[in-house]
XYZ file of C-alpha atoms in Angstrom:
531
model
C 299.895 -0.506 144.173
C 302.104 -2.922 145.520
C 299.348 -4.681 148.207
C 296.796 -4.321 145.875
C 299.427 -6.610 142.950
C 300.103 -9.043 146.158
C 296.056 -9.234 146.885
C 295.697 -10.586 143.196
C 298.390 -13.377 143.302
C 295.397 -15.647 144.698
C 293.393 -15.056 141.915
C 295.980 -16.541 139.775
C 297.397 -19.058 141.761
C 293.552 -19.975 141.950
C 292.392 -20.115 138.072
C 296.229 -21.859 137.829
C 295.179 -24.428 139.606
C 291.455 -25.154 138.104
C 293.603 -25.201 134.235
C 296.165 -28.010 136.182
C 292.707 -29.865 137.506
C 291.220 -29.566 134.204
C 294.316 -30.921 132.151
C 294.338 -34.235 134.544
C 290.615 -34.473 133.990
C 291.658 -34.691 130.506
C 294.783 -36.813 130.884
C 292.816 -39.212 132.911
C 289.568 -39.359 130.538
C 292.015 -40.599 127.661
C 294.456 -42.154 129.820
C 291.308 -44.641 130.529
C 290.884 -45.076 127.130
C 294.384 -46.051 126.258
C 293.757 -48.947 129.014
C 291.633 -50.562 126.084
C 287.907 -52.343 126.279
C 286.363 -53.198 129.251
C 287.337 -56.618 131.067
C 283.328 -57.441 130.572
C 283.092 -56.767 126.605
C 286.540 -58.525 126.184
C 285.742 -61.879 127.782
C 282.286 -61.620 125.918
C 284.312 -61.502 122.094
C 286.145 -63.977 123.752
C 283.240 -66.333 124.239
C 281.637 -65.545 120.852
C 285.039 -66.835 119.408
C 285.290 -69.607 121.147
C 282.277 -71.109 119.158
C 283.263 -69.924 115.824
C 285.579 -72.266 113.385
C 288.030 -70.472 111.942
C 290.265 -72.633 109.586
C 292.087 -69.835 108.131
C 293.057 -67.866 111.381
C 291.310 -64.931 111.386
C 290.631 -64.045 114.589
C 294.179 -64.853 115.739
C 294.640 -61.422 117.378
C 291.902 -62.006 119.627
C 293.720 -63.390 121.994
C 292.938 -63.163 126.165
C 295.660 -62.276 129.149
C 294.188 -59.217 129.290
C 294.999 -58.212 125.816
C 293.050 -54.705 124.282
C 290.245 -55.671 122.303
C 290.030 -52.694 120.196
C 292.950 -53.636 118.380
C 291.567 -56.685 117.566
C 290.546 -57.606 114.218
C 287.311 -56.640 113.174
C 286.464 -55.014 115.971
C 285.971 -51.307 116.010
C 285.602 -49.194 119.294
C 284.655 -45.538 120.369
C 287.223 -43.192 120.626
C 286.381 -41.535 123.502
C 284.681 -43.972 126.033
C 286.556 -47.444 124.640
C 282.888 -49.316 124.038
C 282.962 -51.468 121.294
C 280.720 -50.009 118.759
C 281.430 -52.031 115.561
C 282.013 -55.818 114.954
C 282.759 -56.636 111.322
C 283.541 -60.360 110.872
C 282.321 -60.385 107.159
C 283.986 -62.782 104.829
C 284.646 -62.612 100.852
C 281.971 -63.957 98.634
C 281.684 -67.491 97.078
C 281.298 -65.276 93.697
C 283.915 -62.779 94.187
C 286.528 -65.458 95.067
C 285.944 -67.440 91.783
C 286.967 -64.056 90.023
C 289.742 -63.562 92.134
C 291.141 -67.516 91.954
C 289.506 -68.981 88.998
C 287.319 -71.217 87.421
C 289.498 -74.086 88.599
C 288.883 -73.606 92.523
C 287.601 -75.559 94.580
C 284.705 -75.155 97.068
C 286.441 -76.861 99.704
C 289.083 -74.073 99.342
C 286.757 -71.554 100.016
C 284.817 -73.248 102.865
C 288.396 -72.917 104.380
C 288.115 -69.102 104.837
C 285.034 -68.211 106.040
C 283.436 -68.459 109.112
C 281.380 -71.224 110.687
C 279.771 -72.997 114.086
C 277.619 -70.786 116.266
C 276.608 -67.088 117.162
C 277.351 -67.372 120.924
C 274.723 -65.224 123.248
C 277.431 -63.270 124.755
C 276.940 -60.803 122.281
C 274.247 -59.491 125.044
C 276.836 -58.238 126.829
C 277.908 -55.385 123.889
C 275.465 -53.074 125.426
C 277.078 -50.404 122.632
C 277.102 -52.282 119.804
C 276.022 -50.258 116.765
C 277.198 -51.931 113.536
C 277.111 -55.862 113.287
C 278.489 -57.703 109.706
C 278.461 -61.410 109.655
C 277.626 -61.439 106.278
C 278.767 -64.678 103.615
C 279.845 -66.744 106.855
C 278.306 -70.373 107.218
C 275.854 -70.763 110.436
C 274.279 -74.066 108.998
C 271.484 -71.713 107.815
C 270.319 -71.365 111.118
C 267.305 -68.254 112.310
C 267.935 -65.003 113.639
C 269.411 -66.341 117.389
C 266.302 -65.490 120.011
C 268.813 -64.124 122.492
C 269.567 -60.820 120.124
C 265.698 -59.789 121.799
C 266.980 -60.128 125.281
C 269.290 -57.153 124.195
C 266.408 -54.852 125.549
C 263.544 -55.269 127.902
C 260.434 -56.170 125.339
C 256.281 -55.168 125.525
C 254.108 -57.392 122.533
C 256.784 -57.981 119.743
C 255.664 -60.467 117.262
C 258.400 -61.246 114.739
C 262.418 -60.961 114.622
C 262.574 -58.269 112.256
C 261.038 -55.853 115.551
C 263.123 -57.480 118.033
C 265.820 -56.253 116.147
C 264.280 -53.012 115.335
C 263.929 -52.779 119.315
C 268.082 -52.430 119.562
C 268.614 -49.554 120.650
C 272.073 -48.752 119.132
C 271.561 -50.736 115.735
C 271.438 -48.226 112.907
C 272.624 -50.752 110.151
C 271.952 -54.349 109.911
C 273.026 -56.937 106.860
C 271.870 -59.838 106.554
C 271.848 -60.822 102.809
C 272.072 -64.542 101.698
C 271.188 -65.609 105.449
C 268.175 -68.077 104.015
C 265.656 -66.357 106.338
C 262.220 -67.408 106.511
C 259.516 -65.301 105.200
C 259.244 -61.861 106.985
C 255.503 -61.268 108.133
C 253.783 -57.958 106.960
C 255.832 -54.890 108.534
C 254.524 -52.153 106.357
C 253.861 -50.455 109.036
C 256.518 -50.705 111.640
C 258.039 -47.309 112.930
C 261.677 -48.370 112.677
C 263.521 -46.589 115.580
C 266.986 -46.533 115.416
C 267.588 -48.059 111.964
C 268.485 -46.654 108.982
C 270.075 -49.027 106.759
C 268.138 -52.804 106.290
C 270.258 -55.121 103.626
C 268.085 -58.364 103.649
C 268.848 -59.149 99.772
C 269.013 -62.769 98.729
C 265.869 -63.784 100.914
C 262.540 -64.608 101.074
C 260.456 -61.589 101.648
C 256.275 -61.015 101.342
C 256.573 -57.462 101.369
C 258.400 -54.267 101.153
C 259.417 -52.368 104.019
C 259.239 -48.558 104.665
C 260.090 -45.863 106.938
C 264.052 -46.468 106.023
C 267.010 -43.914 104.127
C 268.278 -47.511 102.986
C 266.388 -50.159 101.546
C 268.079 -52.925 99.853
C 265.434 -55.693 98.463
C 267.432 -57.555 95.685
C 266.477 -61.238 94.979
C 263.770 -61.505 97.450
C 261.306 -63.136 94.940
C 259.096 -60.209 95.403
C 255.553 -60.186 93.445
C 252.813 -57.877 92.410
C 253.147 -54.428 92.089
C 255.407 -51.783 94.274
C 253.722 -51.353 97.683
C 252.082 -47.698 98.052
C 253.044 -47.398 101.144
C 256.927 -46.346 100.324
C 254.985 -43.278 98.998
C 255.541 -42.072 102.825
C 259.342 -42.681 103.087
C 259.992 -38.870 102.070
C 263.696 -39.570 103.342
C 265.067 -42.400 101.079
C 267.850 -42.604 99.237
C 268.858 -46.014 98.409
C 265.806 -48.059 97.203
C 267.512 -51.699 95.395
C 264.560 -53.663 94.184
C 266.242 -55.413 91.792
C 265.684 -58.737 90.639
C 262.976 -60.040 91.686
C 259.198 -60.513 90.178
C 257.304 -57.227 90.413
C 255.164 -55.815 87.649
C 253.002 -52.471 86.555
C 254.140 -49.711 85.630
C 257.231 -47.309 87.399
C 255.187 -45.122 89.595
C 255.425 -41.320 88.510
C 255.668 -40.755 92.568
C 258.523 -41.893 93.046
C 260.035 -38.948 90.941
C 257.874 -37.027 93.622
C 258.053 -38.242 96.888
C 262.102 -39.046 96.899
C 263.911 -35.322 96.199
C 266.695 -37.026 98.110
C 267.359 -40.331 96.318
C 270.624 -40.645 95.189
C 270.060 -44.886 93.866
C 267.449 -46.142 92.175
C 268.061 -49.631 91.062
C 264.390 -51.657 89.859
C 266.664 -53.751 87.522
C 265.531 -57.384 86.206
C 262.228 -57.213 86.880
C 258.608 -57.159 85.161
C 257.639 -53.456 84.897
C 256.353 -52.423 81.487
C 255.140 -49.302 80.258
C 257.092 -45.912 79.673
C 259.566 -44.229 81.950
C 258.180 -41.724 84.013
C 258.977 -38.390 83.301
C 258.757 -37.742 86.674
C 262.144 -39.154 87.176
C 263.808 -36.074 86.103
C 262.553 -34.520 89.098
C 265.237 -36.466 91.159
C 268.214 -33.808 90.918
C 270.388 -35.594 93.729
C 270.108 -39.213 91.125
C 273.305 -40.614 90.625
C 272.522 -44.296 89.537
C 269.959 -45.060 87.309
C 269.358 -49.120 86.618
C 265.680 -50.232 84.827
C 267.517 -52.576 82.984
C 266.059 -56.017 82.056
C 262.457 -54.846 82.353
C 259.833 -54.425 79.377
C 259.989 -50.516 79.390
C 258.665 -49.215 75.901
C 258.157 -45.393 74.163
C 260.850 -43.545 73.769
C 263.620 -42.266 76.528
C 262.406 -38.835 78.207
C 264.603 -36.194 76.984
C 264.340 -34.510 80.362
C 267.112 -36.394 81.704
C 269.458 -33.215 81.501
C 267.656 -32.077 84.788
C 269.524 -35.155 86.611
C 271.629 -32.139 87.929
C 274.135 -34.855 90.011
C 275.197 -36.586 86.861
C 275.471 -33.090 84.978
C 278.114 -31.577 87.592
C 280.608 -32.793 90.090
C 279.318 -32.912 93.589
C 280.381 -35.174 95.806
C 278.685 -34.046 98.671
C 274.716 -35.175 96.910
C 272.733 -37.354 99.112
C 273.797 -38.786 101.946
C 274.157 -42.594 101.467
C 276.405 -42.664 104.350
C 279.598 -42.041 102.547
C 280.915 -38.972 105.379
C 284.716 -39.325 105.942
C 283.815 -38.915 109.330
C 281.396 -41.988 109.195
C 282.558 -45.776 109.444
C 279.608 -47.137 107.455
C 279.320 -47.483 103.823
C 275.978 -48.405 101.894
C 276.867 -50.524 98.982
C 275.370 -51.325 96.002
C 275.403 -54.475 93.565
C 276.127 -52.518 89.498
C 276.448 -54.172 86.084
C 279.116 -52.379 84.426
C 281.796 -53.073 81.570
C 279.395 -56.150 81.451
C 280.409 -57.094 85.079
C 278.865 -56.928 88.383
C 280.665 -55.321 90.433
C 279.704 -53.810 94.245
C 280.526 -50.402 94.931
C 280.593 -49.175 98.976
C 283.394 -47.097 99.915
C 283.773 -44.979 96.411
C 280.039 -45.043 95.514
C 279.724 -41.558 95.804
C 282.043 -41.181 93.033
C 279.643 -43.251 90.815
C 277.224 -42.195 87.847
C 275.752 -44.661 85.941
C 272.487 -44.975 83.648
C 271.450 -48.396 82.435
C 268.307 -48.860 80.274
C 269.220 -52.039 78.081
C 266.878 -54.685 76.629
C 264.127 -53.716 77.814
C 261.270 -52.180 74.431
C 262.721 -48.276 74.521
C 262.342 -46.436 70.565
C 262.755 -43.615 68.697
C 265.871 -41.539 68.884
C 268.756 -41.056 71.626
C 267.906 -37.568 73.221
C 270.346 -35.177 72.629
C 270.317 -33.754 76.016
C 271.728 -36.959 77.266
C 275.147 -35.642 76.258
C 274.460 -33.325 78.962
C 275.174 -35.260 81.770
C 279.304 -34.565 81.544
C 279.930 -36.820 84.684
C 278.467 -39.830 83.651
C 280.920 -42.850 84.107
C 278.843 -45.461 82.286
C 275.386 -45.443 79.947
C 274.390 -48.671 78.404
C 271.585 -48.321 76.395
C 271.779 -51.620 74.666
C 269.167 -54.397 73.349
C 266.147 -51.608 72.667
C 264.524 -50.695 69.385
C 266.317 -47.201 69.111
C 266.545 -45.588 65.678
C 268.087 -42.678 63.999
C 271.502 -41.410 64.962
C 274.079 -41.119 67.786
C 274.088 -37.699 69.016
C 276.492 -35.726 67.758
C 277.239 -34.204 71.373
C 278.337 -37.417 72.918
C 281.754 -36.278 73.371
C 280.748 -33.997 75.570
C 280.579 -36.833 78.089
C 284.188 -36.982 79.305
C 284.216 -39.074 81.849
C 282.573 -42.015 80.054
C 284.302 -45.095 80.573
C 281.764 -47.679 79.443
C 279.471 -47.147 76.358
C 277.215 -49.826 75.281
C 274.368 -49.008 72.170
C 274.584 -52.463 70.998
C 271.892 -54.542 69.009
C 269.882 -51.104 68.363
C 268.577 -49.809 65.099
C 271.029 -47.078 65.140
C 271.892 -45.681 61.662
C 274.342 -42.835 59.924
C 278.176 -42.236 60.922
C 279.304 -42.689 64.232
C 280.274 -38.969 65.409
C 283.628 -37.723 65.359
C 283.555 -36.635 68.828
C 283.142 -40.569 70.328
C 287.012 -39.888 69.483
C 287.415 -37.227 72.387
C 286.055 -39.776 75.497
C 289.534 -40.502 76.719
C 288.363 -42.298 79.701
C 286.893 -44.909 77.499
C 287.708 -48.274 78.379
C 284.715 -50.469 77.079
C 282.586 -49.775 74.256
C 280.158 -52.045 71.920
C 278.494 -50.679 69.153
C 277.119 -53.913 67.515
C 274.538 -54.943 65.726
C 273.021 -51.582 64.495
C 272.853 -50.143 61.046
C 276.236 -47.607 61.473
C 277.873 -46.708 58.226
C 281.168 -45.386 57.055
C 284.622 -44.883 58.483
C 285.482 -45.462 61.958
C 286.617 -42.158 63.425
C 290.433 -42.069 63.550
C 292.463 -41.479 66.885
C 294.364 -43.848 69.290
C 291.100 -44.100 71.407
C 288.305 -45.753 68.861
C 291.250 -48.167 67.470
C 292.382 -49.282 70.754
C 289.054 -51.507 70.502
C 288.542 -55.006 69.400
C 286.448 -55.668 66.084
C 284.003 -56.855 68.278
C 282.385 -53.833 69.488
C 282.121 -52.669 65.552
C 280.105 -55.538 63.860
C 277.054 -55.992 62.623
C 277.363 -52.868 60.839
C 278.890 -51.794 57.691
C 281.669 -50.286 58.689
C 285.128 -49.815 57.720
C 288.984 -48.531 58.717
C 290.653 -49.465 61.986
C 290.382 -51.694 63.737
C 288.419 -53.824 61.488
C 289.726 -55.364 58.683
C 287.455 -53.701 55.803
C 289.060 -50.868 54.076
C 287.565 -48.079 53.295
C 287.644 -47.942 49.500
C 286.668 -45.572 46.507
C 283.278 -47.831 46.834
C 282.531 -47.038 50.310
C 283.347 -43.551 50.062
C 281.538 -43.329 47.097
C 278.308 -45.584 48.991
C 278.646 -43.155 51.827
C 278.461 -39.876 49.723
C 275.728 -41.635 47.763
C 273.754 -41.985 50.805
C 274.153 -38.450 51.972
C 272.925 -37.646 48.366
C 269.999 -39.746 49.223
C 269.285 -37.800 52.110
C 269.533 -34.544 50.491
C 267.282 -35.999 47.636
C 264.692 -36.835 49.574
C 264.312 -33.736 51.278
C 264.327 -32.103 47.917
C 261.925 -34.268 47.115
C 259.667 -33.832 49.246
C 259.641 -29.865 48.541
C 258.851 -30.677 44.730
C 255.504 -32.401 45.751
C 255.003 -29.349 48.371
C 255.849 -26.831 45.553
C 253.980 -28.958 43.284
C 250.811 -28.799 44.972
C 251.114 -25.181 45.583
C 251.607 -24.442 42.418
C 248.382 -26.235 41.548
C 246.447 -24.739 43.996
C 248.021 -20.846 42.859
C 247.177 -21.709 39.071
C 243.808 -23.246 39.761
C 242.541 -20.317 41.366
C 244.051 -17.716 39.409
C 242.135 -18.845 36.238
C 238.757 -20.318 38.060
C 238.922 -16.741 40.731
C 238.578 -14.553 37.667
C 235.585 -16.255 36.360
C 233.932 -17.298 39.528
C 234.053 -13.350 40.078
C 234.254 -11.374 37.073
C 231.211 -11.494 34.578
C 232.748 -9.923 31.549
C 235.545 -12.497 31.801
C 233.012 -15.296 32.210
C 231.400 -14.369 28.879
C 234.728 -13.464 27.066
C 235.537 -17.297 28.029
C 232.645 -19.038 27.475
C 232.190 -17.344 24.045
C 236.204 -18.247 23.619
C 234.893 -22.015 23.798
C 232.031 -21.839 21.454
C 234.166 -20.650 18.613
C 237.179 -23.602 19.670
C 234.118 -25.979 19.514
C 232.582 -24.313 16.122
C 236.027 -24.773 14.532
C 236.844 -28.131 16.027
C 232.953 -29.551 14.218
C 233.135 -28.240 10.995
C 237.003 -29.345 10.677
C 235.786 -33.145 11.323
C 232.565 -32.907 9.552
C-alpha cells in the first residue's frame, strides 16, 4: 500500500504542475492586456488627432509617451485582446445645445465645441474597428474619405455605401447630417456585416433593405414605399419619417415584420386608413403616423399590441443588451418636444396619430394598453366620448386629444393617471365639471379650453345653471332614446292594429258581410239625416 501511494505522487505532482502552467497562461493573457493598445493602433489615434481642431480640449487624454489608449476618451477597446473596437468622437447637437443654453447663444459658441479639420487615413490601421461615431462634427462637408475602401482588398465596387458595406468589422455606421451626395440604387445590396445604417438628414433616391436598423428621416424621399423591404423579415427599427412619400400604409408591413419593435412613418404624405394589419405586430412599442392624411376611424384591434399591454423589457432586440455597447436611437415628439431616446428606449411606449383625417369614436380597447407612456391623438375629426377605461392606463404621462370633436364628461378615472405630467384637452365639445383630485388641477387652464367646462383649475364655477345644463343634457339623452322607442312602438302598434281588423276580413267571409252590411246601414243613416 505504501509503494503503490509513493507510485501515485507523480501523478499529482504532474496534473499540479499543468493547473500552475495553466494559471500563468492566464496571468499572462490578461497581464498583456493590462499593458494597454498596441504601439501600432496608438500612434494611428495619434495621427488622426493630430488633424482634428479641437478648441474645447477634448481629446486632451490622448496624449503619446507611450500612454494606454484604451483609457482614452472616446475610445473603447476589447477586453480580452486590447484591439480597439469602438471610437466615439460624437459631439452635442446645434439643436440640443440651444435647449440646453438658450435662445441667446451664440453660434460661434458652439462652433467652439465640436470637432473640425480632417479625417486622417490612419484610421486604416484599426484593423478591429467595429463602431465608428463622428456624428454633428464639422469636416467642411467633405465625401465619405476614399481611403475607408482600402480597409479591405476590393473586386467591382461601384459606390461608397459598398465600400463601406465591404468592412469587415462595421456592424453600425452613423452618418446623419453629413450632406452626402445622392446614394445610387442599392436595393439590392446583400449587406454583410451591417446591421444598423443611420443616414438621416441626407439626400437619398431610395430605400435600402436587408438591415434590423433602418433609419431614413429627412432624406427627401418620394413616391411610394419601395416593395422590396417586403423581404427584410428581420427588421425592427424602420424611421421613415419626414420626408415626401405617399399611398397608402402597406397592410404587409403588419405581415412581414413580427419582430418590429419601431415604426415611425411620421410627417409624411400617406393617406388612406390604418391598416389593420398593424395589430399583428405584438413586439410594437412605438407607434408614430403622425402628420400624415390618415382618414376612417382608428382600428380597435390595437389591444393585440401585446408589448404596450404588458411589461417586457426583453421585446425586440434594438440593440439595447446590457451586455452590448451600442444603442439604436430614435428621434420622438413627446410632451410636445422632440426628444431622442437611445440608451432607455426599451423602456419606451408611445402611440402618436395626431392631425392627420382619423373619425368616429376612441376605441375602448385602447385603454388596454396599461404600459403606454404617451398617446396623442390630437388634431383628427374624432367624435363621441373619452373612454371611460382610460384610467386604466397608469403609466400615462402625456395625453393629448386636443382640437377633436370629443363630447360628454371627461371620465372620472383621467383622475387615477398619477404619472401624468402633460395633458391638453382643448378645443373639443367636453362638458361639465372637471374631475376633482390633486392630479387634473395640477394643470394649467390651457389644456381645458375650448370647451364648456367648469371647476378647478379654470376660473368658471360650476353653478346651479351648469349643473342644471348638465342634468338637462343627460335628460336629453335619455329623451331621445325614449323617443326613438315611441316611433318604434308607434309603428308597431300600427302594423298590430292594421292587421288585426283587415286579417279578419281578408279571411273570414261571415265577418266580411257582417262589415260591409255594418257600412250600408252607417251610410243609409248618414243620407237620409242630410237629405
Amino acid at each position: 500500500m505504501l509503494r503503490g501511494s509513493m507510485s501515485s505522487i507523480p501523478v499529482y505532482i504532474l496534473l499540479l504542475s499543468l493547473l500552475l502552467v495553466a494559471s500563468a497562461s492566464l496571468c499572462f493573457s490578461y497581464g498583456s492586456f493590462t499593458q494597454g493598445c498596441s504601439q501600432i493602433e496608438r500612434d494611428a489615434l495619434l495621427k488622426f488627432k493630430h488633424d482634428l481642431k479641437d478648441p474645447s480640449n477634448r481629446l486632451a487624454s490622448w496624449a503619446g509617451f507611450g500612454g494606454d489608449c484604451c483609457t482614452w476618451r472616446g475610445v473603447i477597446c476589447d477586453n480580452v485582446t486590447g484591439h480597439v473596437i469602438e471610437l466615439r468622437l460624437r459631439s452635442i447637437s446645434f439643436e440640443d445645445y440651444l435647449a440646453s443654453s438658450g435662445a441667446s447663444t451664440q453660434y460661434e459658441d458652439y462652433l467652439k465645441l465640436i470637432l473640425s479639420g480632417s479625417i486622417n487615413p490612419s484610421l486604416v490601421s484599426l484593423k478591429h474597428l467595429r463602431y465608428l461615431d463622428l456624428r454633428n462634427n464639422d469636416f467642411g462637408e467633405v465625401q465619405i474619405p476614399k481611403f475607408i475602401g482600402f480597409l479591405v482588398h476590393l473586386g467591382n465596387v461601384y459606390n461608397w455605401l459598398e465600400v463601406i458595406n465591404t468592412l469587415p468589422s462595421l456592424v453600425e455606421l452613423h452618418l446623419s447630417y453629413c450632406q452626402l451626395p445622392p446614394v445610387p440604387p442599392i436595393l439590392y445590396v446583400n449587406f454583410s456585416s451591417l446591421s444598423i445604417l443611420d443616414l438621416s438628414s441626407n439626400y437619398i433616391d431610395e430605400s435600402l433593405s436587408l438591415l434590423e436598423s433602418l433609419h431614413i428621416r429627412n432624406s427627401s424621399l418620394s413616391g411610394k414605399l419601395p416593395i422590396s423591404l417586403k423581404n427584410c423579415t428581420k427588421l425592427i427599427t424602420l424611421d421613415v419619417a419626414e420626408n415626401e412619400l405617399v399611398g397608402s400604409i402597406p397592410a404587409w408591413i403588419g405581415k412581414r415584420f413580427s419582430s418590429m419593435v419601431v415604426l415611425n412613418m411620421r410627417a409624411n404624405k400617406f393617406h388612406g386608413r390604418i391598416p389593420r394589419e398593424l395589430c399583428n405586430l405584438a413586439s410594437l412599442q412605438i407607434l408614430d403616423l403622425a402628420h400624415n392624411r390618415l382618414s376612417w376611424s382608428i382600428p380597435t384591434c390595437f389591444n393585440k399590441l401585446s408589448a404596450m399591454a404588458t411589461r417586457n423589457d426583453s421585446l425586440g432586440k434594438i440593440y439595447l443588451d446590457s451586455a452590448s455597447s451600442t444603442f439604436d436611437n430614435v428621434l420622438l415628439v413627446m410632451k410636445g418636444k422632440v426628444v431622442e431616446y437611445s440608451t432607455i428606449l426599451k423602456f419606451v411606449r408611445s402611440i402618436d396619430l395626431s392631425s392627420n383625417a382619423l373619425c368616429g369614436e376612441i376605441p375602448e380597447e385602447v385603454t388596454r394598453l396599461s404600459e403606454l407612456q404617451s398617446l396623442n391623438l390630437s388634431q383628427n375629426s374624432l367624435t363621441g366620448r373619452i373612454p371611460e377605461g382610460i384610467g386604466a392606463l397608469r403609466y400615462l404621462e402625456s395625453m393629448d386629444f386636443s382640437v377633436n370633436q370629443l363630447s360628454g364628461e371627461i371620465p372620472q378615472s383621467m383622475s387615477d393617471l398619477t404619472f401624468l405630467s402633460h395633458l391638453n384637452l382643448s378645443d373639443n365639445r367636453l362638458r361639465g365639471r372637471i374631475p376633482s383630485g390633486t392630479q387634473l388641477q395640477s394643470f394649467g387652464p390651457s389644456s381645458f379650453s375650448g370647451n364648456e367646462l367648469c371647476g378647478p383649475p379654470l376660473s368658471k364655477n360650476c353653478s346651479v345653471d351648469n349643473k342644471f345644463h348638465v342634468e338637462h343634457e343627460r335628460e336629453e339623452d335619455g329623451n331621445g332614446l325614449g323617443g326613438r322607442w315611441f316611433y318604434v312602438s308607434m309603428v308597431l302598434g300600427f302594423i298590430v292594429g292594421f292587421w288585426g281588423v283587415v286579417g279578419p276580413l281578408m279571411f273570414n267571409r261571415r265577418w266580411r258581410y257582417v262589415y260591409y252590411h255594418f257600412l250600408d246601414r252607417l251610410r243609409d243613416q248618414i243620407w237620409w239625416r242630410f237629405m
